[in-house]
Structure formats: C-alpha cells, structure tokens
Short mmCIF file of C-alpha atoms and ligand atoms in Angstrom, two decimals:
data_model
loop_
_atom_site.label_atom_id
_atom_site.label_comp_id
_atom_site.label_asym_id
_atom_site.label_seq_id
_atom_site.Cartn_x
_atom_site.Cartn_y
_atom_site.Cartn_z
CA MET A 430 0.00 0.00 0.00
CA THR A 431 1.29 3.47 -0.83
CA GLN A 432 0.59 6.71 1.00
CA GLY A 433 2.65 9.64 -0.30
CA ASP A 434 6.13 8.16 -0.36
CA ILE A 435 5.23 5.75 2.45
CA GLN A 436 4.86 2.07 1.63
CA THR A 437 3.37 -0.52 3.91
CA VAL A 438 5.45 -3.68 3.73
CA LYS A 439 4.39 -7.03 5.10
CA THR A 440 6.21 -10.03 6.56
CA SER A 441 5.35 -13.70 6.01
CA LYS A 442 3.65 -13.63 9.43
CA GLY A 443 1.43 -10.68 8.48
CA GLN A 444 3.25 -7.97 10.49
CA GLU A 445 3.10 -4.62 8.70
CA VAL A 446 5.64 -1.80 8.78
CA LYS A 447 5.27 1.61 7.18
CA VAL A 448 8.43 2.94 5.60
CA HIS A 449 9.44 5.97 3.54
CA THR A 450 10.82 5.33 0.07
CA HIS A 451 12.10 8.80 -0.83
CA LEU A 452 15.54 10.28 -0.13
CA PHE A 453 16.08 11.98 3.23
CA ILE A 454 17.73 15.34 2.59
CA ASN A 455 17.71 18.37 4.90
CA ASN A 456 15.21 16.67 7.25
CA GLU A 457 12.66 16.05 4.50
CA PHE A 458 11.71 13.04 2.43
CA VAL A 459 12.14 14.19 -1.17
CA PRO A 460 11.80 12.40 -4.51
CA GLY A 461 15.07 11.26 -6.08
CA HIS A 462 15.98 11.80 -9.72
CA GLY A 463 17.85 8.52 -10.23
CA PRO A 464 16.21 5.28 -11.38
CA LEU A 465 13.62 3.59 -9.17
CA ILE A 466 15.19 0.59 -7.41
CA GLU A 467 13.23 -2.54 -6.59
CA THR A 468 14.21 -4.13 -3.32
CA ILE A 469 13.78 -7.90 -3.23
CA ASN A 470 12.88 -10.24 -0.37
CA PRO A 471 15.64 -12.88 -0.65
CA ALA A 472 13.51 -15.47 1.18
CA THR A 473 10.75 -15.34 -1.45
CA GLU A 474 12.48 -13.72 -4.46
CA GLU A 475 9.53 -11.29 -4.59
CA VAL A 476 9.70 -7.50 -4.84
CA ILE A 477 9.07 -5.81 -1.47
CA CYS A 478 8.73 -2.29 -2.88
CA SER A 479 10.56 0.29 -4.98
CA VAL A 480 12.63 3.14 -3.59
CA HIS A 481 13.85 6.38 -5.12
CA SER A 482 17.56 6.71 -5.84
CA ALA A 483 19.84 9.73 -6.00
CA ASP A 484 21.35 11.16 -9.16
CA GLU A 485 24.18 13.70 -9.15
CA SER A 486 21.85 16.64 -8.46
CA ASP A 487 20.42 14.83 -5.41
CA VAL A 488 23.93 14.06 -4.11
CA ASP A 489 24.82 17.74 -4.60
CA ALA A 490 21.71 18.76 -2.64
CA ALA A 491 22.51 16.34 0.19
CA VAL A 492 26.14 17.52 0.40
CA GLN A 493 25.03 21.17 0.36
CA ALA A 494 22.51 20.53 3.15
CA ALA A 495 25.22 18.81 5.21
CA LYS A 496 27.67 21.67 4.54
CA ASN A 497 25.16 24.28 5.66
CA ALA A 498 24.27 22.29 8.77
CA TYR A 499 27.93 21.87 9.65
CA LYS A 500 28.61 25.58 9.26
CA ASP A 501 25.44 26.98 10.81
CA THR A 502 24.29 24.58 13.52
CA TRP A 503 26.06 21.33 14.33
CA ARG A 504 29.58 22.66 14.95
CA LYS A 505 28.17 25.45 17.09
CA LEU A 506 26.03 23.20 19.26
CA ALA A 507 27.39 22.42 22.72
CA PRO A 508 28.93 18.93 22.60
CA ALA A 509 26.70 17.84 25.49
CA GLU A 510 23.67 18.79 23.40
CA ARG A 511 24.96 16.62 20.54
CA GLY A 512 25.23 13.79 23.03
CA ARG A 513 21.68 14.41 24.27
CA LEU A 514 20.28 14.21 20.73
CA ILE A 515 22.14 10.98 20.03
CA HIS A 516 20.77 9.51 23.29
CA LYS A 517 17.27 10.61 22.23
CA LEU A 518 17.71 8.80 18.94
CA ALA A 519 18.82 5.66 20.81
CA ASP A 520 15.64 5.90 22.95
CA LEU A 521 13.49 6.08 19.81
CA MET A 522 15.31 3.10 18.32
CA GLU A 523 14.61 1.19 21.51
CA ARG A 524 10.91 2.05 21.13
CA ASP A 525 10.85 0.99 17.46
CA LYS A 526 13.28 -1.90 17.75
CA GLU A 527 10.85 -4.46 16.36
CA GLU A 528 10.06 -2.36 13.28
CA ILE A 529 13.71 -1.70 12.45
CA ALA A 530 14.53 -5.39 12.94
CA THR A 531 11.57 -6.35 10.74
CA LEU A 532 12.93 -4.22 7.91
CA ASP A 533 16.46 -5.61 8.41
CA ALA A 534 15.11 -9.17 8.24
CA LEU A 535 12.77 -8.54 5.32
CA ASP A 536 15.31 -6.72 3.16
CA ASN A 537 18.39 -8.77 4.07
CA GLY A 538 16.99 -12.22 4.91
CA LYS A 539 18.60 -12.50 8.35
CA ALA A 540 16.55 -14.06 11.14
CA PHE A 541 14.24 -11.48 12.72
CA TRP A 542 15.21 -12.40 16.31
CA ILE A 543 18.91 -12.01 15.47
CA ALA A 544 18.27 -8.66 13.75
CA ARG A 545 16.43 -7.51 16.90
CA ASP A 546 18.68 -9.00 19.60
CA VAL A 547 22.03 -8.45 17.88
CA ASP A 548 21.99 -5.95 15.00
CA VAL A 549 19.54 -3.40 16.40
CA THR A 550 20.38 -3.95 20.08
CA ASP A 551 24.11 -3.49 19.40
CA SER A 552 23.39 -0.45 17.22
CA ILE A 553 21.53 1.21 20.10
CA ALA A 554 24.44 0.43 22.42
CA CYS A 555 26.82 1.93 19.85
CA PHE A 556 24.84 5.20 19.70
CA ARG A 557 24.79 5.39 23.51
CA TYR A 558 28.53 4.71 23.76
CA PHE A 559 29.38 7.55 21.36
CA ALA A 560 26.74 9.87 22.84
CA GLY A 561 28.79 9.60 26.03
CA TRP A 562 31.94 10.65 24.19
CA ALA A 563 30.43 13.79 22.61
CA ASP A 564 31.50 16.12 25.45
CA LYS A 565 34.75 14.30 26.23
CA ILE A 566 36.62 14.97 22.99
CA HIS A 567 39.37 17.47 23.69
CA GLY A 568 43.00 18.27 23.05
CA LYS A 569 46.00 18.91 25.28
CA THR A 570 48.02 21.86 26.51
CA ILE A 571 51.70 21.43 25.71
CA ASP A 572 54.50 23.26 27.49
CA THR A 573 57.10 24.54 25.04
CA THR A 574 58.86 27.75 26.07
CA PHE A 575 58.05 30.19 28.87
CA ASP A 576 56.88 32.88 26.46
CA LYS A 577 54.46 30.71 24.51
CA MET A 578 51.29 28.80 25.14
CA CYS A 579 50.51 25.81 22.98
CA TYR A 580 47.39 23.66 22.83
CA THR A 581 45.69 21.23 20.47
CA ARG A 582 42.07 21.09 19.36
CA HIS A 583 40.42 17.90 18.10
CA GLU A 584 38.19 19.37 15.46
CA ALA A 585 35.47 17.77 13.35
CA LEU A 586 36.28 17.17 9.67
CA GLY A 587 33.14 18.72 8.17
CA VAL A 588 30.89 16.66 5.90
CA VAL A 589 31.45 12.92 6.07
CA GLY A 590 30.33 10.72 3.17
CA ALA A 591 29.52 7.12 3.99
CA VAL A 592 28.90 4.10 1.78
CA ILE A 593 27.80 0.84 3.35
CA PRO A 594 27.16 -2.79 2.31
CA TRP A 595 24.05 -4.94 2.60
CA ASN A 596 25.16 -7.54 5.13
CA TYR A 597 24.37 -5.51 8.28
CA PRO A 598 22.13 -2.77 6.85
CA THR A 599 21.51 -0.97 10.16
CA MET A 600 24.66 -1.76 12.11
CA MET A 601 27.21 -0.76 9.44
CA ALA A 602 25.48 2.61 9.17
CA VAL A 603 25.38 3.15 12.93
CA TRP A 604 29.09 2.36 13.28
CA LYS A 605 29.62 5.47 11.13
CA PHE A 606 26.75 7.73 12.22
CA ALA A 607 27.58 7.46 15.92
CA PRO A 608 31.27 8.55 16.03
CA ALA A 609 30.85 11.00 13.14
CA LEU A 610 27.98 12.86 14.81
CA ALA A 611 29.44 12.72 18.32
CA ALA A 612 32.64 14.30 17.00
CA GLY A 613 30.67 17.15 15.40
CA ASN A 614 30.55 16.14 11.73
CA THR A 615 27.50 16.15 9.49
CA ILE A 616 26.90 13.22 7.18
CA VAL A 617 25.63 11.99 3.82
CA MET A 618 25.00 8.25 4.07
CA LYS A 619 24.43 6.05 1.02
CA THR A 620 22.73 2.78 1.89
CA SER A 621 23.36 -0.33 -0.16
CA GLU A 622 20.94 -0.34 -3.08
CA ILE A 623 20.15 -3.94 -2.09
CA THR A 624 18.94 -3.13 1.46
CA PRO A 625 17.73 0.47 1.63
CA LEU A 626 14.65 0.06 3.87
CA PRO A 627 15.99 -0.02 7.46
CA LEU A 628 17.80 3.31 7.09
CA TYR A 629 14.68 5.08 5.85
CA LYS A 630 13.09 4.06 9.13
CA LEU A 631 16.12 5.45 10.95
CA ALA A 632 15.75 8.70 8.98
CA GLU A 633 12.28 9.13 10.46
CA LEU A 634 13.75 8.75 13.93
CA PHE A 635 16.51 11.32 13.31
CA GLN A 636 13.72 13.71 12.29
CA GLU A 637 11.62 12.89 15.37
CA ALA A 638 14.60 13.17 17.74
CA GLY A 639 15.02 16.81 16.66
CA PHE A 640 18.36 16.74 14.85
CA PRO A 641 18.82 20.08 13.06
CA ALA A 642 18.06 20.00 9.32
CA GLY A 643 20.91 18.73 7.15
CA VAL A 644 22.96 17.11 9.92
CA VAL A 645 21.96 13.66 8.68
CA ASN A 646 21.13 12.94 5.03
CA ILE A 647 20.31 9.44 3.82
CA ILE A 648 20.25 8.50 0.17
CA THR A 649 20.43 5.33 -1.86
CA GLY A 650 21.63 4.53 -5.36
CA TYR A 651 23.84 2.21 -7.36
CA GLY A 652 27.51 2.08 -6.46
CA ALA A 653 28.95 2.80 -9.90
CA THR A 654 26.90 6.01 -10.22
CA THR A 655 25.66 7.46 -6.91
CA GLY A 656 28.47 5.91 -4.82
CA ALA A 657 31.22 6.93 -7.24
CA TYR A 658 29.90 10.49 -7.50
CA LEU A 659 29.71 10.82 -3.71
CA SER A 660 33.24 9.51 -3.18
CA SER A 661 34.70 11.95 -5.69
CA HIS A 662 32.65 14.92 -4.41
CA LYS A 663 34.72 17.95 -3.46
CA GLY A 664 32.28 18.96 -0.72
CA ILE A 665 33.04 15.80 1.26
CA SER A 666 35.93 15.86 3.73
CA LYS A 667 36.10 12.14 4.44
CA MET A 668 34.68 8.88 3.08
CA ALA A 669 33.87 6.11 5.51
CA PHE A 670 33.41 2.92 3.51
CA THR A 671 32.54 -0.67 4.28
CA GLY A 672 32.38 -3.13 1.43
CA SER A 673 34.54 -5.18 -0.90
CA THR A 674 38.24 -4.63 -1.47
CA LEU A 675 37.53 -4.01 -5.17
CA THR A 676 35.18 -1.13 -4.37
CA GLY A 677 37.62 0.14 -1.72
CA ARG A 678 40.17 0.69 -4.49
CA LYS A 679 37.61 2.71 -6.47
CA ILE A 680 36.82 4.85 -3.44
CA MET A 681 40.56 5.58 -3.12
CA GLU A 682 40.67 6.58 -6.77
CA GLY A 683 37.68 8.87 -6.15
CA SER A 684 39.56 10.58 -3.35
CA ALA A 685 42.85 10.78 -5.27
CA GLY A 686 41.14 12.25 -8.33
CA SER A 687 39.17 14.90 -6.42
CA ASN A 688 40.18 16.55 -3.15
CA LEU A 689 42.34 13.90 -1.37
CA LYS A 690 39.57 13.41 1.16
CA LYS A 691 40.50 11.36 4.20
CA LEU A 692 39.53 7.70 3.93
CA GLN A 693 38.50 4.88 6.19
CA LEU A 694 38.13 1.52 4.47
CA GLU A 695 36.66 -1.60 6.07
CA LEU A 696 37.05 -4.27 3.40
CA GLY A 697 36.93 -8.01 2.84
CA GLY A 698 38.51 -10.88 4.73
CA LYS A 699 39.49 -14.55 4.73
CA SER A 700 40.09 -15.06 8.42
CA ALA A 701 41.68 -18.19 9.85
CA GLN A 702 40.60 -20.02 13.00
CA ILE A 703 43.46 -22.16 14.36
CA VAL A 704 42.45 -25.20 16.42
CA CYS A 705 45.42 -26.51 18.42
CA ALA A 706 45.71 -30.07 19.73
CA ASP A 707 45.48 -28.83 23.33
CA ALA A 708 42.22 -26.89 22.75
CA ASP A 709 38.94 -27.57 24.53
CA LEU A 710 37.51 -29.10 21.35
CA ALA A 711 33.86 -28.88 22.36
CA ASN A 712 34.27 -25.14 22.97
CA ALA A 713 36.27 -24.76 19.74
CA ALA A 714 33.55 -26.50 17.69
CA VAL A 715 30.83 -24.20 19.06
CA HIS A 716 32.75 -20.96 18.56
CA ALA A 717 34.31 -21.91 15.22
CA HIS A 718 30.81 -22.77 14.02
CA GLY A 719 29.45 -19.31 14.95
CA GLY A 720 32.64 -17.80 13.56
CA ILE A 721 31.74 -18.92 10.06
CA PHE A 722 27.99 -19.53 9.99
CA ASN A 723 26.71 -16.41 11.81
CA ASN A 724 24.85 -14.15 9.36
CA HIS A 725 24.88 -17.00 6.76
CA GLY A 726 28.63 -16.56 6.30
CA GLN A 727 28.07 -13.02 5.03
CA SER A 728 30.42 -11.33 7.49
CA CYS A 729 33.65 -9.61 6.55
CA ASN A 730 35.34 -11.18 9.58
CA ALA A 731 33.95 -14.68 8.96
CA GLY A 732 36.40 -17.37 10.07
CA SER A 733 36.11 -19.07 6.72
CA ARG A 734 39.37 -21.05 6.98
CA ILE A 735 39.68 -23.51 9.85
CA LEU A 736 43.17 -24.91 10.42
CA VAL A 737 43.23 -27.97 12.68
CA GLN A 738 46.27 -29.66 14.23
CA GLU A 739 46.56 -33.13 12.73
CA GLU A 740 46.24 -35.22 15.91
CA VAL A 741 42.79 -33.78 16.79
CA TYR A 742 41.45 -33.40 13.26
CA ASP A 743 39.05 -36.38 13.32
CA LYS A 744 37.62 -35.52 16.74
CA PHE A 745 37.22 -31.82 15.90
CA LEU A 746 35.57 -32.57 12.56
CA GLU A 747 33.09 -34.91 14.21
CA LEU A 748 32.13 -32.24 16.78
CA PHE A 749 32.04 -29.47 14.16
CA ILE A 750 29.79 -31.45 11.81
CA ALA A 751 27.45 -32.28 14.72
CA GLU A 752 27.25 -28.58 15.61
CA THR A 753 26.64 -27.56 11.99
CA LYS A 754 23.85 -30.11 11.60
CA LYS A 755 21.93 -28.23 14.34
CA ILE A 756 21.52 -25.17 12.08
CA VAL A 757 17.88 -24.48 11.35
CA LEU A 758 17.33 -22.92 7.94
CA GLY A 759 14.07 -21.29 7.02
CA ASP A 760 11.79 -18.28 6.94
CA PRO A 761 13.60 -15.38 8.68
CA PHE A 762 10.40 -14.74 10.64
CA ASN A 763 10.26 -18.21 12.22
CA ASP A 764 11.30 -18.19 15.88
CA ASP A 765 13.79 -21.04 15.47
CA THR A 766 15.51 -19.89 12.26
CA PHE A 767 19.26 -19.43 12.55
CA GLN A 768 20.06 -19.21 8.85
CA GLY A 769 17.98 -17.41 6.25
CA PRO A 770 18.66 -16.96 2.54
CA GLN A 771 21.75 -15.45 0.95
CA ILE A 772 21.25 -11.85 -0.09
CA ASN A 773 20.48 -12.22 -3.80
CA LYS A 774 20.67 -14.39 -6.89
CA ALA A 775 24.14 -13.18 -7.86
CA GLN A 776 25.62 -14.09 -4.45
CA PHE A 777 23.68 -17.36 -4.38
CA GLU A 778 25.14 -18.41 -7.73
CA LYS A 779 28.62 -17.18 -6.83
CA ILE A 780 28.65 -19.28 -3.64
CA LEU A 781 27.42 -22.45 -5.37
CA ASN A 782 30.07 -21.90 -8.02
CA TYR A 783 32.79 -21.63 -5.34
CA ILE A 784 31.66 -24.98 -3.91
CA LYS A 785 32.18 -26.47 -7.37
CA ILE A 786 35.55 -24.74 -7.75
CA GLY A 787 36.61 -26.22 -4.40
CA GLN A 788 35.64 -29.72 -5.50
CA ASP A 789 37.45 -29.27 -8.82
CA GLU A 790 40.53 -28.22 -6.85
CA GLY A 791 40.40 -31.44 -4.81
CA ALA A 792 38.36 -30.50 -1.74
CA THR A 793 35.74 -32.90 -0.34
CA VAL A 794 32.21 -31.83 0.56
CA ALA A 795 31.87 -33.24 4.09
CA LEU A 796 28.45 -31.63 4.63
CA GLY A 797 25.95 -29.61 2.57
CA GLY A 798 27.02 -28.26 -0.79
CA LYS A 799 23.62 -27.65 -2.37
CA ARG A 800 20.68 -25.32 -2.60
CA TRP A 801 18.16 -25.70 0.24
CA GLY A 802 14.46 -25.68 -0.69
CA ASP A 803 13.07 -24.54 -4.03
CA LYS A 804 12.28 -20.91 -3.31
CA GLY A 805 14.54 -18.15 -1.97
CA TYR A 806 18.33 -18.00 -2.06
CA PHE A 807 19.01 -20.63 0.61
CA ILE A 808 22.24 -22.67 0.62
CA GLU A 809 23.00 -25.58 2.94
CA PRO A 810 25.75 -24.89 5.49
CA THR A 811 28.73 -26.41 3.71
CA ILE A 812 31.95 -27.92 5.02
CA LEU A 813 34.84 -28.46 2.58
CA THR A 814 37.66 -30.66 3.85
CA ASN A 815 41.05 -31.69 2.39
CA CYS A 816 41.73 -28.05 1.61
CA LYS A 817 45.18 -26.68 0.83
CA ASN A 818 46.15 -23.06 1.32
CA ASN A 819 46.86 -22.43 -2.36
CA MET A 820 43.32 -23.35 -3.43
CA ARG A 821 41.08 -20.51 -4.59
CA VAL A 822 38.49 -21.41 -1.96
CA MET A 823 41.18 -20.87 0.72
CA GLN A 824 42.32 -17.54 -0.72
CA GLU A 825 39.19 -15.82 -2.05
CA GLU A 826 36.29 -14.42 -0.05
CA ILE A 827 33.23 -16.65 -0.68
CA PHE A 828 30.90 -14.62 1.58
CA GLY A 829 28.50 -17.48 2.21
CA PRO A 830 27.91 -20.47 4.52
CA VAL A 831 30.98 -22.33 3.30
CA VAL A 832 33.94 -23.23 5.49
CA CYS A 833 37.25 -24.65 4.26
CA ILE A 834 39.12 -26.96 6.62
CA ALA A 835 42.82 -27.81 6.39
CA THR A 836 45.31 -29.45 8.73
CA PHE A 837 48.69 -28.40 10.12
CA LYS A 838 51.52 -30.08 12.04
CA THR A 839 53.21 -27.29 14.03
CA ILE A 840 52.08 -23.92 15.40
CA GLU A 841 54.68 -22.22 13.17
CA GLU A 842 53.09 -23.86 10.14
CA ALA A 843 49.60 -22.74 11.25
CA ILE A 844 50.78 -19.14 11.64
CA GLU A 845 52.38 -19.23 8.19
CA MET A 846 49.19 -20.61 6.63
CA ALA A 847 46.98 -18.07 8.41
CA ASN A 848 49.19 -15.18 7.26
CA ASP A 849 49.40 -16.47 3.70
CA SER A 850 46.49 -14.28 2.59
CA ASP A 851 46.01 -10.89 0.96
CA TYR A 852 43.54 -10.12 3.73
CA GLY A 853 44.14 -9.36 7.41
CA LEU A 854 40.83 -8.58 9.04
CA ALA A 855 40.64 -11.11 11.87
CA GLY A 856 41.83 -14.45 13.18
CA GLY A 857 41.37 -16.83 16.07
CA VAL A 858 43.19 -19.47 18.06
CA TYR A 859 41.77 -22.23 20.24
CA THR A 860 44.28 -23.49 22.80
CA SER A 861 44.62 -24.13 26.53
CA ASN A 862 48.27 -23.08 26.51
CA LEU A 863 48.90 -19.44 27.38
CA ASP A 864 52.26 -19.37 25.60
CA THR A 865 50.66 -20.64 22.39
CA ALA A 866 47.89 -18.05 22.71
CA ILE A 867 50.42 -15.23 23.14
CA THR A 868 52.63 -16.47 20.28
CA VAL A 869 49.73 -16.80 17.84
CA THR A 870 48.03 -13.52 18.80
CA ASN A 871 51.35 -11.68 18.41
CA GLU A 872 52.21 -13.29 15.08
CA LEU A 873 48.87 -13.15 13.21
CA GLN A 874 48.73 -10.27 10.72
CA ALA A 875 45.15 -9.31 11.52
CA GLY A 876 43.30 -6.39 13.06
CA THR A 877 41.44 -8.54 15.61
CA VAL A 878 42.48 -11.88 17.12
CA TRP A 879 40.13 -13.90 19.30
CA VAL A 880 41.31 -16.59 21.74
CA ASN A 881 38.95 -19.50 22.51
CA CYS A 882 36.06 -17.54 20.97
CA PHE A 883 35.27 -15.81 17.67
CA ASP A 884 33.05 -13.02 16.28
CA VAL A 885 32.73 -11.29 19.66
CA PHE A 886 32.06 -7.57 19.32
CA ASP A 887 31.56 -4.67 21.67
CA GLN A 888 31.00 -1.00 20.90
CA SER A 889 33.99 -0.11 23.13
CA THR A 890 36.57 -2.25 21.30
CA PRO A 891 38.04 -1.10 17.97
CA PHE A 892 37.62 -3.06 14.75
CA GLY A 893 39.45 -2.73 11.44
CA GLY A 894 41.80 -4.50 9.09
CA TYR A 895 45.43 -5.08 8.26
CA LYS A 896 46.71 -5.56 4.70
CA GLN A 897 44.00 -5.51 1.98
CA SER A 898 41.24 -5.66 4.57
CA GLY A 899 41.58 -1.89 4.77
CA PHE A 900 42.62 0.73 7.30
CA GLY A 901 41.16 2.85 10.07
CA LYS A 902 39.28 1.66 13.13
CA GLU A 903 35.56 1.65 13.77
CA LEU A 904 34.12 1.47 17.30
CA GLY A 905 35.80 2.32 20.59
CA LYS A 906 37.70 5.48 21.41
CA TYR A 907 39.98 4.81 18.41
CA ALA A 908 37.06 5.57 16.06
CA LEU A 909 37.00 9.18 17.25
CA GLN A 910 40.45 9.74 15.72
CA GLU A 911 38.97 8.82 12.35
CA TYR A 912 36.38 11.60 12.58
CA THR A 913 38.54 14.41 13.98
CA GLN A 914 41.65 16.29 12.96
CA VAL A 915 44.20 17.84 15.27
CA LYS A 916 44.91 21.56 15.14
CA VAL A 917 47.87 23.01 17.01
CA VAL A 918 47.56 26.56 18.36
CA LYS A 919 50.67 28.49 19.50
CA ILE A 920 50.28 31.80 21.28
CA GLN A 921 53.06 34.26 21.96
CA ARG A 922 52.90 36.05 25.32
CA LEU A 923 53.52 39.70 24.61
CA GLY A 924 55.31 42.10 26.92
CA LEU A 925 57.70 39.61 28.53
P1 NAD B 282 30.34 -3.77 -2.45
O1 NAD B 282 31.72 -3.25 -2.38
O2 NAD B 282 29.88 -4.35 -3.72
O3 NAD B 282 29.29 -2.62 -2.11
C1 NAD B 282 29.39 -1.89 -0.91
C2 NAD B 282 28.82 -0.52 -1.15
O4 NAD B 282 29.66 0.15 -2.10
C3 NAD B 282 27.41 -0.49 -1.72
O5 NAD B 282 26.70 0.56 -1.10
C4 NAD B 282 27.64 -0.17 -3.20
O6 NAD B 282 26.56 0.53 -3.78
C5 NAD B 282 28.86 0.73 -3.12
N1 NAD B 282 29.66 0.80 -4.33
C6 NAD B 282 29.83 -0.15 -5.29
N2 NAD B 282 30.64 0.31 -6.27
C7 NAD B 282 31.00 1.57 -5.91
C8 NAD B 282 31.85 2.56 -6.51
N3 NAD B 282 32.46 2.37 -7.66
N4 NAD B 282 32.02 3.72 -5.83
C9 NAD B 282 31.42 3.94 -4.65
N5 NAD B 282 30.58 3.06 -4.06
C10 NAD B 282 30.39 1.88 -4.67
O7 NAD B 282 30.20 -4.78 -1.23
P2 NAD B 282 28.90 -5.60 -0.79
O8 NAD B 282 28.76 -6.73 -1.77
O9 NAD B 282 27.75 -4.70 -0.56
O10 NAD B 282 29.36 -6.15 0.64
C11 NAD B 282 30.15 -7.26 0.79
C12 NAD B 282 31.59 -6.88 1.02
O11 NAD B 282 31.71 -5.99 2.13
C13 NAD B 282 32.44 -8.07 1.37
O12 NAD B 282 33.66 -8.03 0.67
C14 NAD B 282 32.68 -7.92 2.85
O13 NAD B 282 33.82 -8.54 3.33
C15 NAD B 282 32.73 -6.44 3.01
N6 NAD B 282 32.43 -6.04 4.39
C16 NAD B 282 33.46 -5.57 5.18
C17 NAD B 282 33.23 -5.22 6.50
C18 NAD B 282 34.34 -4.72 7.38
O14 NAD B 282 34.05 -4.15 8.42
N7 NAD B 282 35.60 -4.91 7.03
C19 NAD B 282 31.94 -5.32 7.02
C20 NAD B 282 30.92 -5.78 6.20
C21 NAD B 282 31.19 -6.13 4.87
#
C-alpha cells in the first residue's frame, strides 16, 4: 500500500511496517531523480517495494545541506547537546526496535530475532557509547617555552560521506553515524541499493529526535553512479566505507582524483581459525561454528578457513559437523531460524560456483554443498575438507555459509598458513596453553584476534583491518580519531 512516499510492507507472518521510500535530505523526504530501485525479499524472491535513488543533483543537494548544517548549527552546538540528541535517537530506536529489525530481516533475509537482539540492540548500544563521548573529545596543553602557550584542538572534519554494504544494513550505518555525529561532523550516508529500507526508518527517527536539518542525510543509489559520485565529491571531507576490497580501491581513486579526502576503508577478509591439539575441542567446535555460519557466512570477519592440528582433526571434525547439523534454515520470521537466505541471486550463484571450484581443486564436501528448498536463495551450510592453502576457496572471499578446513603439524606452520592471505581482518586461536595463545596472537597479521572464541564484538573495542582488509578503526575510542583532525595553536605572550 502506498501513501505519499510511504509504503506498507508485510512479513510472512502478516506484520506490517510503514516505511518511507524517498531520499532523506535536509530533514525532509524528497523524490530522487535517479532510477527507481526494486528491493527484493531474498527469502521469497519477490519485490518488497521500490525506492527512489539519488542522481548527481540529489547528491549535490545532500552535500550542500550537510555543509550548511555543519557551518550553521552542528559545529556550534554544545557537545553535550549533541550527546543528548544521540541519546534521544537511541531511545526512539529502543521504542521501534521491532520495526527496524523487521525491515532488516525482510530486506536482508537474516533471522528477525537475530536482527532484533544483535543488530539493532548493538546499534543502540553503539549510539549510547558515542553519545557519552560527545563532550569528552578534547585536546592537550603542551609546554614549550616560557613565552608561549601551545594547545591542540580535536576538530570535526566537516561533511562525512559514507557508503555501506548490505550484510548488516543498520549496524554498518550506525558504526559510522555514531562517532561522526558525536565528534561534530554532518553526514551523507548512502545505503546499499540492495537493502535500503531499514535506514529510511532510521531517517524518520533522526527527524523525530530533533536533529537540526541537514545534519543527517540518507540516500540510496547504485555504487557505480551514486556511490562513485559521492566519493569523488569535493564537498566531502572524508569517506567512511565498508564493502569489498575491489570497491575500496575505487573509493581511493575517487579521493585521489578529487580533493584527497580522508579515507577509512573496512574491506573483505578470509580469516583463519586455528584449532590446536590442546584446545577444549567442544568449545572450539561451538565458537568456530558461529565464527563462520553467523549471518549466513556473510560477514567480513567470517572465520572461513579452519586450520586444525593433525592429531585432533578427526575428533574436531566430528564435533564441528554435529554442531553444523543443528543449524535451522528457514523463513527469517520463524522463531527457530538461525540461517535465512543469501542476499540475492548473484551471491547465491557465486557461492554455489565456489563450492564447485573447491571440488574441482580437490576439496571434499563433508556436509551440505547444495541449494536448500526450491524458493529463496538458501544454501546448505557447507563444510569443505582436504583443503590446501593455495586453493582458490582458501584464498578468495566466498561470503556465504561455506567453510574450508585444512590441517597443520606445528604452530609455526599454522601461523604461516593463516598469514598467507592478501587479507588481514581477523583471526582466532583455540588453545589451553597461554604461551601458544600469546605467540599466535602476536604473530597473526590481523586487526582482531580472538582466543577461545570468535566473532565477539563490543562498541567499546576497535575493529578494522590489516593488509588488503583496509585501514582505520571503527568502534571504541579509536574511532573518534577517524572523525577528527588535530589543530595546534601556538600563542606568543607579549610584553615579557
Ligand atoms: P560492495 O563493495 O559491492 O558494495 C558496498 C557498497 O559500495 C554499496 O553501497 C555499493 O553501492 C557501493 N559501491 C559499489 N561500487 C562503488 C563505486 N564504484 N564507488 C562507490 N561506491 C560503490 O560490497 P557488498 O557486496 O555490498 O558487501 C560485501 C563486502 O563488504 C564483502 O567483501 C565484505 O567482506 C565487506 N564487508 C566488510 C566489512 C568490514 O568491516 N571490514 C563489514 C561488512 C562487509
């Protein structure tokens, strides 16, 4: 049903949510001049609704609104007041948690209860964490000589441009909104064209919370047009990007070819989970399972390579297969669903093709390997064994519910295999030996290393990659550095 630009969308269980489908610029929902984009329910392959997209004139309007807001209101507002508004937004998200989670689940295919209890709950916590920082961002006074005073200011950058992927449609946006706004920046956010709906709900809440016009602008559009134009826009001071390494390169080109805007890139990964012979294998099987199969394997940090020490390989595999067999696939709105569909047809076909590539390379399908059901983009959780590090399935990001298992003899060999990757987003080690844990955590070339667990996040701990997984940290106090620049002021004392 349509009412103005508002569509009523419906879940398989009959719940209805009203959502805007126009661009959110300068605190108003306005028609876009780009092509209409159909957003598809990956569980049914049916169109949910169409949304407006931004052409260059819409991007210009959004950037101008953000520039004006930065100059006239946001940078002049007391930091504590910025914090209060962000807290207000978090309160409204708490109130509308179910609706936001419904849109996340409908558009992306993730289980509704996980969208509510993880994605949206953690997003609220992230806003609250950075709301608390808003009035605690300050510089230092530095003693130099007796006749001078010197101090630093941690100043906002201006207008931040953000481009996000489809795998965590709400959370990836909030990881950028929260530190950017707390630090005093205004923002133009481009949602993924594949999952635009949750952020249009969030736009409504920014409006209701009372954010000044232009502080937050939310648009959607295709990457090659809207995204590319935004990342080469001269009115943008910084691009915060999450997505593939390939697109990350293009964003860098956009910056290099325009105004050398500051960049933060959160890119792909091929993270290794190392299971040592002395590990608590039952614990390792549970955490390694979540490490790869959470979010249907569509996580940048997915522990998609499992390296197991030879002497415990059979036992670990038995436990891991048993754990994987417990996965319930199905309608994202069923209470017991853990795994919904993959995001779209292209990803679905790409993942099935990788399973075939793995087999052609000599890997064995120990579990799964096929489509699940006959409607929607579901793929069985798949375990490939007999993998070698030089296989494509061990080197390339599959971004689906497919894990590759290989064996190793010594810890040194495991570290070498784990580091033999273009990526460096995350890694993990399962061991009961403290020395092994310290050796592996020190040696892995990865931005996050988990010990005896995996995929554990908190808004207070930084996250970001090494190597071709990108640079810059999201979350935690470190994220504030990404959204501020340091000015040094030196004052001469006259009359001495
Ligand atoms: P993608 O790179 O295809 O798209 C991401 C976003 O970039 C989308 O909004 C898209 O419209 C936009 N885009 C595409 N081409 C563009 C261009 N030329 N200029 C500007 N913008 C452009 O990635 P995806 O398929 O949406 O997401 C999956 C990828 O994201 C995976 O590689 C995954 O590892 C990565 N990811 C990384 C993290 C992290 O924190 N490191 C988190 C989530 C996802």
